[in-house]
mmCIF file of C-alpha atoms and ligand atoms in Angstrom:
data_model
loop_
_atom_site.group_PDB
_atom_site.id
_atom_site.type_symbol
_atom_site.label_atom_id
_atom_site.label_comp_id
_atom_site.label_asym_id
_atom_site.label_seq_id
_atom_site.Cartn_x
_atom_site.Cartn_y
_atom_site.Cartn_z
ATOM 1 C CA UNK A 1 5.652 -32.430 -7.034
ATOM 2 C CA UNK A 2 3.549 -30.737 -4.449
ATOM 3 C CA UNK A 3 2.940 -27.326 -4.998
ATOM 4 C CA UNK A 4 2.495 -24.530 -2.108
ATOM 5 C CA UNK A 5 0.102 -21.389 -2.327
ATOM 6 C CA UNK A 6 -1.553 -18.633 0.389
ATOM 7 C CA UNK A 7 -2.658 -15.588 1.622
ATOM 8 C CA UNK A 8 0.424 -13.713 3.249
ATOM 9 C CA UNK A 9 -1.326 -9.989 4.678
ATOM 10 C CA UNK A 10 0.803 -7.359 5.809
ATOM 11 C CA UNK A 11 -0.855 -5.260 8.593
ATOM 12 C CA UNK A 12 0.254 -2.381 10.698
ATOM 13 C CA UNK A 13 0.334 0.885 11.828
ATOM 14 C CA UNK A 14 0.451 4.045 9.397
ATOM 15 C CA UNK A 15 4.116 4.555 7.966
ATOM 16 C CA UNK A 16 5.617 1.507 9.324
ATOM 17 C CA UNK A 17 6.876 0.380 5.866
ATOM 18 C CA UNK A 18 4.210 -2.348 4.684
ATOM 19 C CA UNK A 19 3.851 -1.036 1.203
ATOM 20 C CA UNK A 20 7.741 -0.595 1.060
ATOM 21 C CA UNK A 21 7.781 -4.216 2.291
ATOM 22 C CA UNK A 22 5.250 -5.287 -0.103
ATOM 23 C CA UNK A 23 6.949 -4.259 -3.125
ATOM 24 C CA UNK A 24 10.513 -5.740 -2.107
ATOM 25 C CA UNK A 25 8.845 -8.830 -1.283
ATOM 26 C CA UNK A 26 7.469 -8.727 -4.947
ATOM 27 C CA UNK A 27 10.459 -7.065 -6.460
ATOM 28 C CA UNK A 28 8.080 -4.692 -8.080
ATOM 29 C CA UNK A 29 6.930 -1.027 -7.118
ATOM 30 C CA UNK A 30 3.175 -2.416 -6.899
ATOM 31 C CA UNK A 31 2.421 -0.303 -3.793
ATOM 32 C CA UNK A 32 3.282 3.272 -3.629
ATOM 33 C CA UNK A 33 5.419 5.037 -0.927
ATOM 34 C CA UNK A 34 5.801 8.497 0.152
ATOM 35 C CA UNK A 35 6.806 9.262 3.994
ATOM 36 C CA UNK A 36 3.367 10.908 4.950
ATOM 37 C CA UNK A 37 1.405 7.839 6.718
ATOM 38 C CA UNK A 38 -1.992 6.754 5.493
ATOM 39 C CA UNK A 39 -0.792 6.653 1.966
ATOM 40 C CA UNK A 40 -2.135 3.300 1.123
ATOM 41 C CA UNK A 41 -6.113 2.925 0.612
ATOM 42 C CA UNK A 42 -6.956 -0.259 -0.488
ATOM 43 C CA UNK A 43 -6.129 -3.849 -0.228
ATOM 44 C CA UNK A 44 -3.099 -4.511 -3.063
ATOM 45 C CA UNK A 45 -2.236 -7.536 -4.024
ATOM 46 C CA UNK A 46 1.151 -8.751 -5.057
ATOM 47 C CA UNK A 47 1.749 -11.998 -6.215
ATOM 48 C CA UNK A 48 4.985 -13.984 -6.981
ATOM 49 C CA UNK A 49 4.690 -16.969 -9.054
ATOM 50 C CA UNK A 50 7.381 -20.005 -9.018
ATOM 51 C CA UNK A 51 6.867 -23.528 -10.771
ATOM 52 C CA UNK A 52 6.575 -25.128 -7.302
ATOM 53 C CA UNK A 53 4.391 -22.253 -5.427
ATOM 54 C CA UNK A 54 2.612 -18.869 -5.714
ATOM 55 C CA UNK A 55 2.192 -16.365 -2.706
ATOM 56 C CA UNK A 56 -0.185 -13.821 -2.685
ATOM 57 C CA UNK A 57 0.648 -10.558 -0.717
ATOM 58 C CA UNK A 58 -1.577 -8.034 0.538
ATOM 59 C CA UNK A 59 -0.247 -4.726 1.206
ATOM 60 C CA UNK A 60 -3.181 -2.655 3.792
ATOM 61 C CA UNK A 61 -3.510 0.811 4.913
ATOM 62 C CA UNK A 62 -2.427 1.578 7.868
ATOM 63 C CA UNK A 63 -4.751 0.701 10.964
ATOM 64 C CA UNK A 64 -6.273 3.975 12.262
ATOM 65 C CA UNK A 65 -9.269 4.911 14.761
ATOM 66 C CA UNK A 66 -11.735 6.037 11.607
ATOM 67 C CA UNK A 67 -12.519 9.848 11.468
ATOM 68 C CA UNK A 68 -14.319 9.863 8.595
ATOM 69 C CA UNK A 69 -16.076 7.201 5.933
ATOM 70 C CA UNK A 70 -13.133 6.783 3.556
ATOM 71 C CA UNK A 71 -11.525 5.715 6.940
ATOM 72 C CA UNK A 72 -14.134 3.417 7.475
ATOM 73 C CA UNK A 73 -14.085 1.369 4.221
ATOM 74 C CA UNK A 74 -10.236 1.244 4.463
ATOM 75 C CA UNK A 75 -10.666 -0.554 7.748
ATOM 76 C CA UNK A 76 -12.613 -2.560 6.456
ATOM 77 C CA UNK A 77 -10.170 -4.015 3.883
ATOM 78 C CA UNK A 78 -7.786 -4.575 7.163
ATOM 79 C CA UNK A 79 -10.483 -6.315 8.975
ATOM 80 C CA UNK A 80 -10.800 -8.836 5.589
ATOM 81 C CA UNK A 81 -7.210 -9.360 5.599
ATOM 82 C CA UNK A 82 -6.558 -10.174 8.686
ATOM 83 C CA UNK A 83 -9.598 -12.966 8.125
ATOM 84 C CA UNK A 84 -8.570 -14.944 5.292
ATOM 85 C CA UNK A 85 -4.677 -15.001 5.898
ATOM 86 C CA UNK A 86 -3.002 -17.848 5.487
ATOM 87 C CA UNK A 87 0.019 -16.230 7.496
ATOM 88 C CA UNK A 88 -0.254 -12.138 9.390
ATOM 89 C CA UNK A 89 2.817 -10.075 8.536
ATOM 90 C CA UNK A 90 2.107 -7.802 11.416
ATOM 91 C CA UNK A 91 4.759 -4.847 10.886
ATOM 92 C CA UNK A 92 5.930 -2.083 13.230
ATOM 93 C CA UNK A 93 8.970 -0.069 13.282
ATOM 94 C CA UNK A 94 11.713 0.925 15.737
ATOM 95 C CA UNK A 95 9.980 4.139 16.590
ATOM 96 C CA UNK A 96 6.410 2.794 17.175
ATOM 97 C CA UNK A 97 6.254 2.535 21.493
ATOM 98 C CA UNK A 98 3.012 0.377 21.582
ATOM 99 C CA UNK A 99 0.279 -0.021 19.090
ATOM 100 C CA UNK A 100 -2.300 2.906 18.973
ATOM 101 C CA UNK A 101 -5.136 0.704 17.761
ATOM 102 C CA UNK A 102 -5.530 -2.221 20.869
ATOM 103 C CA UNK A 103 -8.646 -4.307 19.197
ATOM 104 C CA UNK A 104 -6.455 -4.906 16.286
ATOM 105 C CA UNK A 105 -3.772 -5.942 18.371
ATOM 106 C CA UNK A 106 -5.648 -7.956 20.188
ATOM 107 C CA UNK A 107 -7.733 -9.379 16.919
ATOM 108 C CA UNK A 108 -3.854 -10.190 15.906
ATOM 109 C CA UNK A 109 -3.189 -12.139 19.251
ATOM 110 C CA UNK A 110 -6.416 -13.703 19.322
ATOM 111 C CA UNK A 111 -5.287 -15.572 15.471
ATOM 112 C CA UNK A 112 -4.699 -19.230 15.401
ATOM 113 C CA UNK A 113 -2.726 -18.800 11.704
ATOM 114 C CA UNK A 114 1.097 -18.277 12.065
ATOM 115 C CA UNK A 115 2.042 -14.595 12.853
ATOM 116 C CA UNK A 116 5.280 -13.157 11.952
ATOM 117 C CA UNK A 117 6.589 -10.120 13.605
ATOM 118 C CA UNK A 118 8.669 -7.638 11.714
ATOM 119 C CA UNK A 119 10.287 -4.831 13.093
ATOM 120 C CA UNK A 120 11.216 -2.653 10.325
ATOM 121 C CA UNK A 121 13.921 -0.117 9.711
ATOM 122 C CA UNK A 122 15.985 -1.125 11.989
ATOM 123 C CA UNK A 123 18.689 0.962 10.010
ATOM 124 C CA UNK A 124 17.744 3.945 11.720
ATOM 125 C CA UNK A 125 18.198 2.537 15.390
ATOM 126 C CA UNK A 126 20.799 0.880 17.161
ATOM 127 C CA UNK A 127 21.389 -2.650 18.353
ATOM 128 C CA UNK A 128 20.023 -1.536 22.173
ATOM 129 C CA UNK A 129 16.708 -0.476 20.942
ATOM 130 C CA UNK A 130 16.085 -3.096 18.133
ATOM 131 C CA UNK A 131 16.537 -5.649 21.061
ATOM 132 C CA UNK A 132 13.984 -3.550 23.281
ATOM 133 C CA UNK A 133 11.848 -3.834 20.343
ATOM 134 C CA UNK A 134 12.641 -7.344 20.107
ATOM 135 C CA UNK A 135 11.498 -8.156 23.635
ATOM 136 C CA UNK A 136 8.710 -5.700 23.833
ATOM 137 C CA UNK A 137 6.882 -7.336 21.206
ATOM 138 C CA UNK A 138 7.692 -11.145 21.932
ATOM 139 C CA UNK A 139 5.746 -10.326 25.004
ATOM 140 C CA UNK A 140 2.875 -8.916 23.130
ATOM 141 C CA UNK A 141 3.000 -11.397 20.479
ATOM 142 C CA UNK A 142 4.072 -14.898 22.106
ATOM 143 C CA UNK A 143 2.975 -16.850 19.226
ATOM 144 C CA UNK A 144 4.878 -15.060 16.694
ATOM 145 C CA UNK A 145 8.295 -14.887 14.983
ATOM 146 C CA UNK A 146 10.033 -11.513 15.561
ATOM 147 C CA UNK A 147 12.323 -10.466 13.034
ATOM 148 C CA UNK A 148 14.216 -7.128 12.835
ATOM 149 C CA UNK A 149 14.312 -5.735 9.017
ATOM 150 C CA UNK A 150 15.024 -3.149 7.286
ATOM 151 C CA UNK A 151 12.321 -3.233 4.115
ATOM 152 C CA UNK A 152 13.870 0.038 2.366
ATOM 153 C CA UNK A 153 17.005 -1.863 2.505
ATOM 154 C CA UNK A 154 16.381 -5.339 1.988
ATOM 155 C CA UNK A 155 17.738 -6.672 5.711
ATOM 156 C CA UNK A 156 16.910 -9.746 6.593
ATOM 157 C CA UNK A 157 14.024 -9.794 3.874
ATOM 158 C CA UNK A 158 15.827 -13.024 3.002
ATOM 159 C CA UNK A 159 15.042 -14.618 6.467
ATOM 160 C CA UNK A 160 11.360 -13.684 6.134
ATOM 161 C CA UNK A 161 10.783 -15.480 2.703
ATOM 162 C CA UNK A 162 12.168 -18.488 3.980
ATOM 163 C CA UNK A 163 9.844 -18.700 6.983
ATOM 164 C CA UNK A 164 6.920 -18.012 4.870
ATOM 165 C CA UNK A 165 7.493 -20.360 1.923
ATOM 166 C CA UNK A 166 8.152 -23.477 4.969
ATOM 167 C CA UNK A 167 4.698 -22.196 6.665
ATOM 168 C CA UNK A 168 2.923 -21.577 3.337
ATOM 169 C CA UNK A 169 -0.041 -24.590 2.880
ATOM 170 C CA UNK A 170 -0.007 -27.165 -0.177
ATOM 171 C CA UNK A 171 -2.487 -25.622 -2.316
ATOM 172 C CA UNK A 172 -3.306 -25.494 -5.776
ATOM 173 C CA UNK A 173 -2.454 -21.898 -7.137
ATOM 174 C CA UNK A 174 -4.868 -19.021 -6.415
ATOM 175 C CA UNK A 175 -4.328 -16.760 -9.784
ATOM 176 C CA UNK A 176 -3.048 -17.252 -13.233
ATOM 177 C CA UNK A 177 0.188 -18.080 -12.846
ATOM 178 C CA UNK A 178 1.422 -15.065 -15.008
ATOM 179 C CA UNK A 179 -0.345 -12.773 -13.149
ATOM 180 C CA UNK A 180 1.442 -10.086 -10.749
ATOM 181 C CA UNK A 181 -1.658 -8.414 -9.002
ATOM 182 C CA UNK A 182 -5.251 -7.981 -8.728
ATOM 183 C CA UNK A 183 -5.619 -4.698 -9.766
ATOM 184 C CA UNK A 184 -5.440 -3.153 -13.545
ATOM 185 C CA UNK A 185 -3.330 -1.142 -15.463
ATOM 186 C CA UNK A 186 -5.703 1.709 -14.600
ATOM 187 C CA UNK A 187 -5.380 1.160 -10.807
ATOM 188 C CA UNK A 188 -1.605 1.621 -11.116
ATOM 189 C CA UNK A 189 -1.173 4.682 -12.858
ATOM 190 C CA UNK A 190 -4.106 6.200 -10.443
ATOM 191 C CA UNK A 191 -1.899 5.350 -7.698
ATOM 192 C CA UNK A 192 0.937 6.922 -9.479
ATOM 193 C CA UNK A 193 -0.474 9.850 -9.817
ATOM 194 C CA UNK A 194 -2.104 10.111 -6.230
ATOM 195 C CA UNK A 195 1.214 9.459 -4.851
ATOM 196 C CA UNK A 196 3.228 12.274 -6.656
ATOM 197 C CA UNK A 197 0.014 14.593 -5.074
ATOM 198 C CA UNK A 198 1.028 13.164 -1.445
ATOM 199 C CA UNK A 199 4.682 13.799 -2.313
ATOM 200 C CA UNK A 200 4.094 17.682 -3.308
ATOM 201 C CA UNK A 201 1.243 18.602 -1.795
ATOM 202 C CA UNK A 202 1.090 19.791 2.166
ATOM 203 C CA UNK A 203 -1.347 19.510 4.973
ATOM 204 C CA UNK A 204 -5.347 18.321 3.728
ATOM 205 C CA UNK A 205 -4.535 18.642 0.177
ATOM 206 C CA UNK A 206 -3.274 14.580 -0.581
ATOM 207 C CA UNK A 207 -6.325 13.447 1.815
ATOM 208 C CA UNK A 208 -8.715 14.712 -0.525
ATOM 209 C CA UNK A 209 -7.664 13.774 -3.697
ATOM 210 C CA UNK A 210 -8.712 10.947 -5.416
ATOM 211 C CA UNK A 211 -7.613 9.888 -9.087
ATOM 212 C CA UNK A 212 -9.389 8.711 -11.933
ATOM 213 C CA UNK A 213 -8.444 7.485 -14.941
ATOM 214 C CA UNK A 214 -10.658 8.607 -17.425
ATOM 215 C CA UNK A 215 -9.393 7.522 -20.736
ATOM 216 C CA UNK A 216 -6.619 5.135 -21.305
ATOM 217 C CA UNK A 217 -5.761 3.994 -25.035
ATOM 218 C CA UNK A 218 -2.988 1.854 -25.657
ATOM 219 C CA UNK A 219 -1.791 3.098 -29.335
ATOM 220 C CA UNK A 220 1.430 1.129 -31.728
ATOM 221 C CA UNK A 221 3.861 3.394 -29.951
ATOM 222 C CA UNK A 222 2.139 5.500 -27.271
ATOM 223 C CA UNK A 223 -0.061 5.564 -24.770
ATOM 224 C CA UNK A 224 -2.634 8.115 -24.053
ATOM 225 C CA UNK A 225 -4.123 8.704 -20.650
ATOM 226 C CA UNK A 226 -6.280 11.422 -19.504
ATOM 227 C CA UNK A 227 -6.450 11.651 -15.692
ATOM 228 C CA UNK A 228 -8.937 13.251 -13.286
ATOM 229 C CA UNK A 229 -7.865 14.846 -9.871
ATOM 230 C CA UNK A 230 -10.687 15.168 -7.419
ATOM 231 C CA UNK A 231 -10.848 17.148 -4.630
ATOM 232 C CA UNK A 232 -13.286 18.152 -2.214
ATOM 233 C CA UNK A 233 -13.529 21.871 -2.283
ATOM 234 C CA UNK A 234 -12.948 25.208 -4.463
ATOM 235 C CA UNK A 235 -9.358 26.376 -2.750
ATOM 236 C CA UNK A 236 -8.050 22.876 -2.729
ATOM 237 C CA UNK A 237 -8.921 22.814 -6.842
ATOM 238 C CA UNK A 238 -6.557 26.152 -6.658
ATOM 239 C CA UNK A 239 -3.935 24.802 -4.697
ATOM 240 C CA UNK A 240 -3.291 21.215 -6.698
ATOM 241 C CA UNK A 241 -3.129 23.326 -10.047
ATOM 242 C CA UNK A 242 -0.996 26.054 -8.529
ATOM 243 C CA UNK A 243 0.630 29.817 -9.553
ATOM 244 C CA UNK A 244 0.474 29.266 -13.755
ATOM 245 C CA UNK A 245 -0.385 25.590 -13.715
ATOM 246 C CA UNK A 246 3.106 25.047 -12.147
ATOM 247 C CA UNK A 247 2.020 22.349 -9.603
ATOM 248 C CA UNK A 248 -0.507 20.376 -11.998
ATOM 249 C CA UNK A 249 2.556 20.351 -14.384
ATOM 250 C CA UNK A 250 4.863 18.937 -11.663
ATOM 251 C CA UNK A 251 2.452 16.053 -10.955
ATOM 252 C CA UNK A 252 1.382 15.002 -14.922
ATOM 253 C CA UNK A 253 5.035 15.411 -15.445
ATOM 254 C CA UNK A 254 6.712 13.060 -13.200
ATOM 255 C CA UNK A 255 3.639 10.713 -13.424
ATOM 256 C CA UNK A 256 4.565 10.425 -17.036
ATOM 257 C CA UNK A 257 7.728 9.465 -15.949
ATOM 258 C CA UNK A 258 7.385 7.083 -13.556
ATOM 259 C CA UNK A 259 4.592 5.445 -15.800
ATOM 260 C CA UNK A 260 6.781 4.899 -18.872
ATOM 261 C CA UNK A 261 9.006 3.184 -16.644
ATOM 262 C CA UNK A 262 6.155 0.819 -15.646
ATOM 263 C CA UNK A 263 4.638 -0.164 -18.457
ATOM 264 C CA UNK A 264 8.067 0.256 -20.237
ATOM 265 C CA UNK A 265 5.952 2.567 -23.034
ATOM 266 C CA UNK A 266 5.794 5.886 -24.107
ATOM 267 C CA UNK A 267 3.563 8.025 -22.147
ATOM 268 C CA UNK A 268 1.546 10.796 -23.280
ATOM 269 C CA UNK A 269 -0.890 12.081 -19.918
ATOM 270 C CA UNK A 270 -3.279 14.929 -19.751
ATOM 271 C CA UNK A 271 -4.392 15.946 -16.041
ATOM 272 C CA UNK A 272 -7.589 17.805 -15.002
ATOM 273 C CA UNK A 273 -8.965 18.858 -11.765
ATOM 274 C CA UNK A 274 -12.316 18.861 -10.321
ATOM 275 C CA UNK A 275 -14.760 19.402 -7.003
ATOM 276 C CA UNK A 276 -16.088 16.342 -5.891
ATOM 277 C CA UNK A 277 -18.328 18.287 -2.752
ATOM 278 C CA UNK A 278 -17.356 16.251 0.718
ATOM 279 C CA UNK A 279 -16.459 12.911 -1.127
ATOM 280 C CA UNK A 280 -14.743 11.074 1.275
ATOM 281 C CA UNK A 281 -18.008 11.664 3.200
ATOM 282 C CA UNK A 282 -20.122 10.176 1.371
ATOM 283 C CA UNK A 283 -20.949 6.171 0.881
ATOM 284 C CA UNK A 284 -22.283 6.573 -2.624
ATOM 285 C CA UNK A 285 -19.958 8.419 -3.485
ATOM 286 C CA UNK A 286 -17.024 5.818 -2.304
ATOM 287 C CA UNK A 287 -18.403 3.159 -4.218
ATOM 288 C CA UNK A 288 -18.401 4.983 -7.355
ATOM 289 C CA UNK A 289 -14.686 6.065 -6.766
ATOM 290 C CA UNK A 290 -14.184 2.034 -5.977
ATOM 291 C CA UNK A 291 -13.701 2.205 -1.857
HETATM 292 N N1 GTP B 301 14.938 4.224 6.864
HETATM 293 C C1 GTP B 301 13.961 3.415 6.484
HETATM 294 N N2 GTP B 301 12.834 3.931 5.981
HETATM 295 C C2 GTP B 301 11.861 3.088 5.600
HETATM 296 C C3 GTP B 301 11.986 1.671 5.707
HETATM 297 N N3 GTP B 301 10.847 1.114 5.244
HETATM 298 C C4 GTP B 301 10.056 2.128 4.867
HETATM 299 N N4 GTP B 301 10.653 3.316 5.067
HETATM 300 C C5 GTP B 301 10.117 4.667 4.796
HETATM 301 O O1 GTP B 301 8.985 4.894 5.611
HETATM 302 C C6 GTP B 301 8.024 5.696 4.918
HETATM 303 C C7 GTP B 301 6.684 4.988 4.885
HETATM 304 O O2 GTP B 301 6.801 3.817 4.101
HETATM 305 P P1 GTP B 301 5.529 3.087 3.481
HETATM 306 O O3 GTP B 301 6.005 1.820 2.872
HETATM 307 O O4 GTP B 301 4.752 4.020 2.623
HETATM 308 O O5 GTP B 301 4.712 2.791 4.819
HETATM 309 P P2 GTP B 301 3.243 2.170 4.956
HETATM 310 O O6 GTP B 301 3.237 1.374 6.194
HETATM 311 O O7 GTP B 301 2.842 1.484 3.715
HETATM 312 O O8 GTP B 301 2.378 3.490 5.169
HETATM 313 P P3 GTP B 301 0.758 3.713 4.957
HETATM 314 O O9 GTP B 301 0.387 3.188 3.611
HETATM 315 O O10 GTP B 301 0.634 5.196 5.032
HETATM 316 O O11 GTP B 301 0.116 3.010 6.100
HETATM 317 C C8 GTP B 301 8.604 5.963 3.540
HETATM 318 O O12 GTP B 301 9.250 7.214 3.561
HETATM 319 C C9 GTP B 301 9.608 4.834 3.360
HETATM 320 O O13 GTP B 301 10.676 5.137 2.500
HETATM 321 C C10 GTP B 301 13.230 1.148 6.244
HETATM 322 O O14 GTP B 301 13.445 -0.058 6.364
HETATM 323 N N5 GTP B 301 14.153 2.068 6.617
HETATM 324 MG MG1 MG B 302 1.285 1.833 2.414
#
């Protein structure tokens, strides 16, 4: 029996819906969501495992003109994923007129792999501007397959999956076969935690957090995890712990929540905050925080 395996990247603009994509494609939350765009920082992979083939799926962030170094590295990540594809999931939505960032469209157009074009949440629009959509981006993207979605929904998912498992290459697989991702337990529950921050927290504030998981100690019947918010300066510290502790509270509590669901295990999370001067500045400072 021959079996099929490759690199399927999912690109696009900020908010589109790749992460939201990503996870129904894996039928796991791997990738978090919140409706603020430039949630996702890194390159995530998701990977679904069958006797007869195993697919790999990159979630990206969200292609954007870099303003600062964090910016930078996450661009970088795109740029790498849109090399070693197998098969581009270039997504836009309904609302997005034309792509903001040209070189990456035409990088995209330029790609001799197959390219499928989704145009996601399609629930929110009707059927005369899901076909403008449609046409639009045929034009821009000749090559490709368009197909109108709805990721949040599940629309037409179906559809997709088929194309990519008939274009996915014989290959031996890429990852242990049990695996679901790339990334460690401590990844996820960073994430976790950084996306209940972009959830309750306004304006700069989510930008200049990052997470770290400091301690995390996997007990009989609990596990302990002590977390570390950074930010970059004094009054941000103030506003992520909030009147009495209220908002710190808000965060380590539905974190805990959302992490017993994942690891199906009781959770038991301590959260502290500290100034981390100008780190998404800063190269050295990246690396250590794993951009
Ligand atoms: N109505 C509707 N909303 C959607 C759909 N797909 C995603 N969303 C919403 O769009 C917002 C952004 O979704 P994400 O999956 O985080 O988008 P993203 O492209 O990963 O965003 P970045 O990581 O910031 O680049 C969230 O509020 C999602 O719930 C859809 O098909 N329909
Ligand atoms: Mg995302």
């Amino acid at each position: 029996m021959t079996h099929k395996s490759g690199f399927v990247n999912i690109i696009g603009s900020p908010n589109v819906g790749k992460s939201t994509l990503m996870n129904h494609l894996v039928g796991e939350k791997l990738s978090i969501v919140t409706s603020k765009a430039q949630t996702t920082r890194h390159r995530i992979m998701g990977i679904v495992n069958h006797d007869d083939y195993q697919i790999v799926f990159s979630d990206t962030p969200g292609v954007v003109n870099a303003a600062y170094k964090l910016h930078e590295n996450m661009m970088a990540y795109v740029s790498t994923s849109i090399q070693d594809a197998d098969i581009l999931l270039f997504i836009t939505d309904t609302k997005e007129n034309e792509m903001n960032h040209k070189e990456t469209l035409e990088r995209i157009q330029r790609l001799k792999i197959p390219v499928l074009c989704l145009i996601n949440k399609i629930d929110l629009s009707d059927q005369k501007e899901v076909s403008d959509r449609i046409k639009y981006w045929q034009e821009k993207l000749p090559k490709a397959q368009v197909f109108a979605v709805s990721a949040l929904h599940g629309f037409n998912v179906d559809a997709v999956w088929d194309k990519i498992l008939e274009l996915t290459p014989e290959s031996p697989a890429y990852f242990d076969k049990e695996s679901i991702s790339d990334r460690p337990m401590r990844f996820f529950v960073s994430e976790i935690i950084r996306e209940k921050i972009f959830i309750h927290c306004q304006k700069e504030i989510p930008y200049s957090c990052q997470v770290e998981i400091e301690e995390y100690l996997e007990e009989e019947d609990i596990t302990k995890i002590r977390a570390l918010i950074i930010v970059e300066r004094d009054s941000q510290k103030g506003i992520i712990i909030g009147k009495g502790g209220e908002m710190l509270k808000r965060i380590g509590r539905e974190s805990r929540m959302e992490i017993e669901r994942f690891i199906h295990k009781k959770v038991f999370i301590e959260t502290f905050v500290k100034v981390d001067k100008d780190w998404r500045s800063s190269e050295s400072k990246l690396k250590k925080y794993g951009y």
